[in-house]
Amino acid sequence: IEDSSSTDPSIGVSIEDNVITNVHSNNKGAYGVQLNNGNGNTPNAYLLIEGNSIGGLSSDNGWVHAVGIEADAPNVVVTGNSFRDLTASGADKVAVWFENEDPSYATSKVNGNSFNFTSDSGVFGIAVGFPTPNSSLDSTCNARPVRGAAPAALEPRKVRW
């Protein structure tokens, strides 16, 4: 969802049950799902990213964000997704990224996801650029396989609570 100069918000968008693989960038970032509608000036509320399988993202000279929330996005829900194989030349490799243009990140929920990479891969599961002091993000009940375990297959799955 991309129009950095838009003043028309994207409200209630659902991105569900997709398999997103083999995204490569030579010079900039590689994304599975990106929100940058309004570039922080337009509130894009109630985005749902659920049951997707995102993997095989890579960048030679940039970053990798499997889910990049790079605009104001109150009440985003990222749930039941599977992330794997995120590679970049630098340290900016994140499954779920909240850019500093999202002042509402603390209203978001990132729960029930599977992070299929090991801690020594250098990939972050969830990261916030320039977080607001004394704010937090609901990121409970996410899973990472045991070190050395084979990554889960790339299949979408639903998780409901």
PDB file of C-alpha atoms in Angstrom:
ATOM      1  CA  ILE A   1       0.000   0.000   0.000  1.00  0.00           C
ATOM      2  CA  GLU A   2       2.132   2.800  -1.300  1.00  0.00           C
ATOM      3  CA  ASP A   3       1.550   6.447  -2.056  1.00  0.00           C
ATOM      4  CA  SER A   4       3.787   8.460   0.207  1.00  0.00           C
ATOM      5  CA  SER A   5       2.130  11.751  -0.801  1.00  0.00           C
ATOM      6  CA  SER A   6      -1.483  10.568  -0.354  1.00  0.00           C
ATOM      7  CA  THR A   7      -3.882  12.336   1.977  1.00  0.00           C
ATOM      8  CA  ASP A   8      -6.522   9.606   1.495  1.00  0.00           C
ATOM      9  CA  PRO A   9      -6.061   6.965   4.238  1.00  0.00           C
ATOM     10  CA  SER A  10      -6.255   3.226   3.725  1.00  0.00           C
ATOM     11  CA  ILE A  11      -8.713   2.007   6.375  1.00  0.00           C
ATOM     12  CA  GLY A  12      -9.519  -1.619   7.203  1.00  0.00           C
ATOM     13  CA  VAL A  13      -7.306  -3.232   4.553  1.00  0.00           C
ATOM     14  CA  SER A  14      -6.774  -7.001   4.946  1.00  0.00           C
ATOM     15  CA  ILE A  15      -3.809  -8.861   3.479  1.00  0.00           C
ATOM     16  CA  GLU A  16      -4.550 -12.527   4.147  1.00  0.00           C
ATOM     17  CA  ASP A  17      -3.442 -16.021   3.113  1.00  0.00           C
ATOM     18  CA  ASN A  18      -0.718 -15.119   0.623  1.00  0.00           C
ATOM     19  CA  VAL A  19       2.608 -16.763  -0.138  1.00  0.00           C
ATOM     20  CA  ILE A  20       5.217 -14.097  -0.902  1.00  0.00           C
ATOM     21  CA  THR A  21       8.637 -15.396  -1.980  1.00  0.00           C
ATOM     22  CA  ASN A  22      11.733 -14.577  -4.018  1.00  0.00           C
ATOM     23  CA  VAL A  23      11.742 -10.784  -3.708  1.00  0.00           C
ATOM     24  CA  HIS A  24      15.202  -9.345  -4.442  1.00  0.00           C
ATOM     25  CA  SER A  25      16.526  -5.783  -4.555  1.00  0.00           C
ATOM     26  CA  ASN A  26      19.913  -4.827  -5.949  1.00  0.00           C
ATOM     27  CA  ASN A  27      20.096  -1.260  -4.598  1.00  0.00           C
ATOM     28  CA  LYS A  28      17.396  -0.615  -1.997  1.00  0.00           C
ATOM     29  CA  GLY A  29      15.017  -2.501   0.248  1.00  0.00           C
ATOM     30  CA  ALA A  30      13.114  -5.721  -0.328  1.00  0.00           C
ATOM     31  CA  TYR A  31       9.615  -6.018   1.153  1.00  0.00           C
ATOM     32  CA  GLY A  32       6.927  -8.656   1.408  1.00  0.00           C
ATOM     33  CA  VAL A  33       4.200  -6.240   2.547  1.00  0.00           C
ATOM     34  CA  GLN A  34       4.718  -2.485   2.855  1.00  0.00           C
ATOM     35  CA  LEU A  35       2.513   0.330   4.119  1.00  0.00           C
ATOM     36  CA  ASN A  36       3.717   3.848   3.323  1.00  0.00           C
ATOM     37  CA  ASN A  37       0.459   5.591   2.485  1.00  0.00           C
ATOM     38  CA  GLY A  38       0.846   9.244   3.518  1.00  0.00           C
ATOM     39  CA  ASN A  39       4.405   8.831   4.821  1.00  0.00           C
ATOM     40  CA  GLY A  40       3.374   9.403   8.446  1.00  0.00           C
ATOM     41  CA  ASN A  41       0.937  12.247   7.761  1.00  0.00           C
ATOM     42  CA  THR A  42      -2.169  10.124   7.054  1.00  0.00           C
ATOM     43  CA  PRO A  43      -3.548   7.677   9.658  1.00  0.00           C
ATOM     44  CA  ASN A  44      -4.148   4.289   7.997  1.00  0.00           C
ATOM     45  CA  ALA A  45      -6.124   2.417  10.640  1.00  0.00           C
ATOM     46  CA  TYR A  46      -7.040  -1.233  11.204  1.00  0.00           C
ATOM     47  CA  LEU A  47      -4.664  -2.914   8.758  1.00  0.00           C
ATOM     48  CA  LEU A  48      -4.799  -6.715   9.117  1.00  0.00           C
ATOM     49  CA  ILE A  49      -1.869  -8.854   7.932  1.00  0.00           C
ATOM     50  CA  GLU A  50      -2.856 -12.441   8.682  1.00  0.00           C
ATOM     51  CA  GLY A  51      -1.996 -15.993   7.651  1.00  0.00           C
ATOM     52  CA  ASN A  52       0.714 -15.055   5.147  1.00  0.00           C
ATOM     53  CA  SER A  53       3.942 -16.899   4.478  1.00  0.00           C
ATOM     54  CA  ILE A  54       6.782 -14.520   3.638  1.00  0.00           C
ATOM     55  CA  GLY A  55      10.291 -15.708   2.778  1.00  0.00           C
ATOM     56  CA  GLY A  56      13.120 -15.582   0.317  1.00  0.00           C
ATOM     57  CA  LEU A  57      13.538 -11.801   0.595  1.00  0.00           C
ATOM     58  CA  SER A  58      17.004 -10.420  -0.101  1.00  0.00           C
ATOM     59  CA  SER A  59      18.895  -7.204  -0.790  1.00  0.00           C
ATOM     60  CA  ASP A  60      22.459  -6.700  -2.011  1.00  0.00           C
ATOM     61  CA  ASN A  61      22.854  -3.078  -0.848  1.00  0.00           C
ATOM     62  CA  GLY A  62      19.839  -2.284   1.298  1.00  0.00           C
ATOM     63  CA  TRP A  63      17.453  -3.658   3.860  1.00  0.00           C
ATOM     64  CA  VAL A  64      14.865  -6.405   4.141  1.00  0.00           C
ATOM     65  CA  HIS A  65      11.526  -5.878   5.897  1.00  0.00           C
ATOM     66  CA  ALA A  66       9.087  -8.757   5.460  1.00  0.00           C
ATOM     67  CA  VAL A  67       6.353  -6.446   6.802  1.00  0.00           C
ATOM     68  CA  GLY A  68       7.242  -2.746   6.729  1.00  0.00           C
ATOM     69  CA  ILE A  69       4.836  -0.378   8.492  1.00  0.00           C
ATOM     70  CA  GLU A  70       6.283   2.936   7.339  1.00  0.00           C
ATOM     71  CA  ALA A  71       3.349   5.284   7.853  1.00  0.00           C
ATOM     72  CA  ASP A  72       0.986   6.187  10.675  1.00  0.00           C
ATOM     73  CA  ALA A  73      -1.003   2.982  11.211  1.00  0.00           C
ATOM     74  CA  PRO A  74      -3.135   2.847  14.361  1.00  0.00           C
ATOM     75  CA  ASN A  75      -4.399  -0.586  15.437  1.00  0.00           C
ATOM     76  CA  VAL A  76      -2.424  -2.709  12.972  1.00  0.00           C
ATOM     77  CA  VAL A  77      -2.728  -6.467  13.598  1.00  0.00           C
ATOM     78  CA  VAL A  78       0.004  -8.811  12.332  1.00  0.00           C
ATOM     79  CA  THR A  79      -0.958 -12.373  13.250  1.00  0.00           C
ATOM     80  CA  GLY A  80      -0.573 -15.983  12.153  1.00  0.00           C
ATOM     81  CA  ASN A  81       2.188 -15.257   9.647  1.00  0.00           C
ATOM     82  CA  SER A  82       5.317 -17.290   8.941  1.00  0.00           C
ATOM     83  CA  PHE A  83       8.631 -15.534   8.207  1.00  0.00           C
ATOM     84  CA  ARG A  84      11.873 -17.099   6.929  1.00  0.00           C
ATOM     85  CA  ASP A  85      14.945 -16.557   4.732  1.00  0.00           C
ATOM     86  CA  LEU A  86      15.493 -12.807   5.122  1.00  0.00           C
ATOM     87  CA  THR A  87      18.967 -11.772   3.929  1.00  0.00           C
ATOM     88  CA  ALA A  88      20.657  -8.419   3.375  1.00  0.00           C
ATOM     89  CA  SER A  89      24.231  -7.188   3.200  1.00  0.00           C
ATOM     90  CA  GLY A  90      23.790  -4.999   6.286  1.00  0.00           C
ATOM     91  CA  ALA A  91      22.211  -5.361   9.702  1.00  0.00           C
ATOM     92  CA  ASP A  92      18.727  -4.105   8.710  1.00  0.00           C
ATOM     93  CA  LYS A  93      16.878  -7.443   8.426  1.00  0.00           C
ATOM     94  CA  VAL A  94      13.522  -7.463  10.183  1.00  0.00           C
ATOM     95  CA  ALA A  95      10.391  -9.613   9.937  1.00  0.00           C
ATOM     96  CA  VAL A  96       8.013  -6.877  11.232  1.00  0.00           C
ATOM     97  CA  TRP A  97       9.339  -3.308  11.086  1.00  0.00           C
ATOM     98  CA  PHE A  98       7.667  -0.149  12.424  1.00  0.00           C
ATOM     99  CA  GLU A  99       9.280   2.971  10.925  1.00  0.00           C
ATOM    100  CA  ASN A 100       9.575   6.173  12.950  1.00  0.00           C
ATOM    101  CA  GLU A 101       6.756   7.634  10.769  1.00  0.00           C
ATOM    102  CA  ASP A 102       4.319   5.485  12.777  1.00  0.00           C
ATOM    103  CA  PRO A 103       3.559   7.379  15.990  1.00  0.00           C
ATOM    104  CA  SER A 104       0.720   4.902  16.675  1.00  0.00           C
ATOM    105  CA  TYR A 105       2.851   1.728  16.777  1.00  0.00           C
ATOM    106  CA  ALA A 106       2.004   1.116  20.444  1.00  0.00           C
ATOM    107  CA  THR A 107      -1.657   0.474  19.457  1.00  0.00           C
ATOM    108  CA  SER A 108      -0.568  -2.414  17.210  1.00  0.00           C
ATOM    109  CA  LYS A 109      -0.590  -6.143  17.938  1.00  0.00           C
ATOM    110  CA  VAL A 110       2.006  -8.567  16.580  1.00  0.00           C
ATOM    111  CA  ASN A 111       0.951 -11.984  17.911  1.00  0.00           C
ATOM    112  CA  GLY A 112       0.922 -15.640  16.927  1.00  0.00           C
ATOM    113  CA  ASN A 113       3.584 -15.379  14.222  1.00  0.00           C
ATOM    114  CA  SER A 114       6.337 -17.881  13.474  1.00  0.00           C
ATOM    115  CA  PHE A 115       9.855 -16.492  13.068  1.00  0.00           C
ATOM    116  CA  ASN A 116      11.727 -19.268  11.265  1.00  0.00           C
ATOM    117  CA  PHE A 117      15.306 -18.060  11.641  1.00  0.00           C
ATOM    118  CA  THR A 118      17.945 -18.502  14.306  1.00  0.00           C
ATOM    119  CA  SER A 119      19.332 -15.765  16.524  1.00  0.00           C
ATOM    120  CA  ASP A 120      22.742 -16.065  14.864  1.00  0.00           C
ATOM    121  CA  SER A 121      21.215 -15.129  11.466  1.00  0.00           C
ATOM    122  CA  GLY A 122      21.135 -11.476  12.543  1.00  0.00           C
ATOM    123  CA  VAL A 123      17.428 -11.141  11.710  1.00  0.00           C
ATOM    124  CA  PHE A 124      15.162  -9.290  14.136  1.00  0.00           C
ATOM    125  CA  GLY A 125      11.639 -10.596  14.622  1.00  0.00           C
ATOM    126  CA  ILE A 126      10.095  -7.215  15.509  1.00  0.00           C
ATOM    127  CA  ALA A 127      11.772  -3.802  15.553  1.00  0.00           C
ATOM    128  CA  VAL A 128      10.686  -0.184  16.016  1.00  0.00           C
ATOM    129  CA  GLY A 129      12.713   2.704  14.588  1.00  0.00           C
ATOM    130  CA  PHE A 130      13.093   5.460  17.208  1.00  0.00           C
ATOM    131  CA  PRO A 131      10.446   4.215  19.676  1.00  0.00           C
ATOM    132  CA  THR A 132       8.629   6.645  21.936  1.00  0.00           C
ATOM    133  CA  PRO A 133      10.008   6.487  25.491  1.00  0.00           C
ATOM    134  CA  ASN A 134       7.850   4.473  27.907  1.00  0.00           C
ATOM    135  CA  SER A 135       5.769   2.965  25.071  1.00  0.00           C
ATOM    136  CA  SER A 136       5.493  -0.693  24.229  1.00  0.00           C
ATOM    137  CA  LEU A 137       4.088  -2.929  21.537  1.00  0.00           C
ATOM    138  CA  ASP A 138       1.912  -6.004  22.163  1.00  0.00           C
ATOM    139  CA  SER A 139       4.125  -8.740  20.736  1.00  0.00           C
ATOM    140  CA  THR A 140       3.253 -11.751  22.865  1.00  0.00           C
ATOM    141  CA  CYS A 141       2.877 -15.371  21.721  1.00  0.00           C
ATOM    142  CA  ASN A 142       5.246 -15.306  18.765  1.00  0.00           C
ATOM    143  CA  ALA A 143       7.421 -18.364  18.167  1.00  0.00           C
ATOM    144  CA  ARG A 144      10.896 -19.166  16.945  1.00  0.00           C
ATOM    145  CA  PRO A 145      11.905 -22.771  16.270  1.00  0.00           C
ATOM    146  CA  VAL A 146      14.544 -24.497  18.351  1.00  0.00           C
ATOM    147  CA  ARG A 147      18.097 -23.786  17.137  1.00  0.00           C
ATOM    148  CA  GLY A 148      19.045 -26.194  14.405  1.00  0.00           C
ATOM    149  CA  ALA A 149      15.453 -27.153  13.633  1.00  0.00           C
ATOM    150  CA  ALA A 150      14.422 -27.226  10.003  1.00  0.00           C
ATOM    151  CA  PRO A 151      12.382 -24.164   8.975  1.00  0.00           C
ATOM    152  CA  ALA A 152       8.653 -24.632   8.557  1.00  0.00           C
ATOM    153  CA  ALA A 153       7.256 -25.055   5.062  1.00  0.00           C
ATOM    154  CA  LEU A 154       6.051 -21.936   3.285  1.00  0.00           C
ATOM    155  CA  GLU A 155       2.336 -22.405   3.681  1.00  0.00           C
ATOM    156  CA  PRO A 156      -0.231 -19.837   4.752  1.00  0.00           C
ATOM    157  CA  ARG A 157      -2.078 -20.688   7.929  1.00  0.00           C
ATOM    158  CA  LYS A 158      -4.869 -19.085   9.946  1.00  0.00           C
ATOM    159  CA  VAL A 159      -4.614 -18.394  13.646  1.00  0.00           C
ATOM    160  CA  ARG A 160      -7.732 -17.226  15.475  1.00  0.00           C
ATOM    161  CA  TRP A 161      -8.193 -16.263  19.107  1.00  0.00           C
TER     162      TRP A 161
END
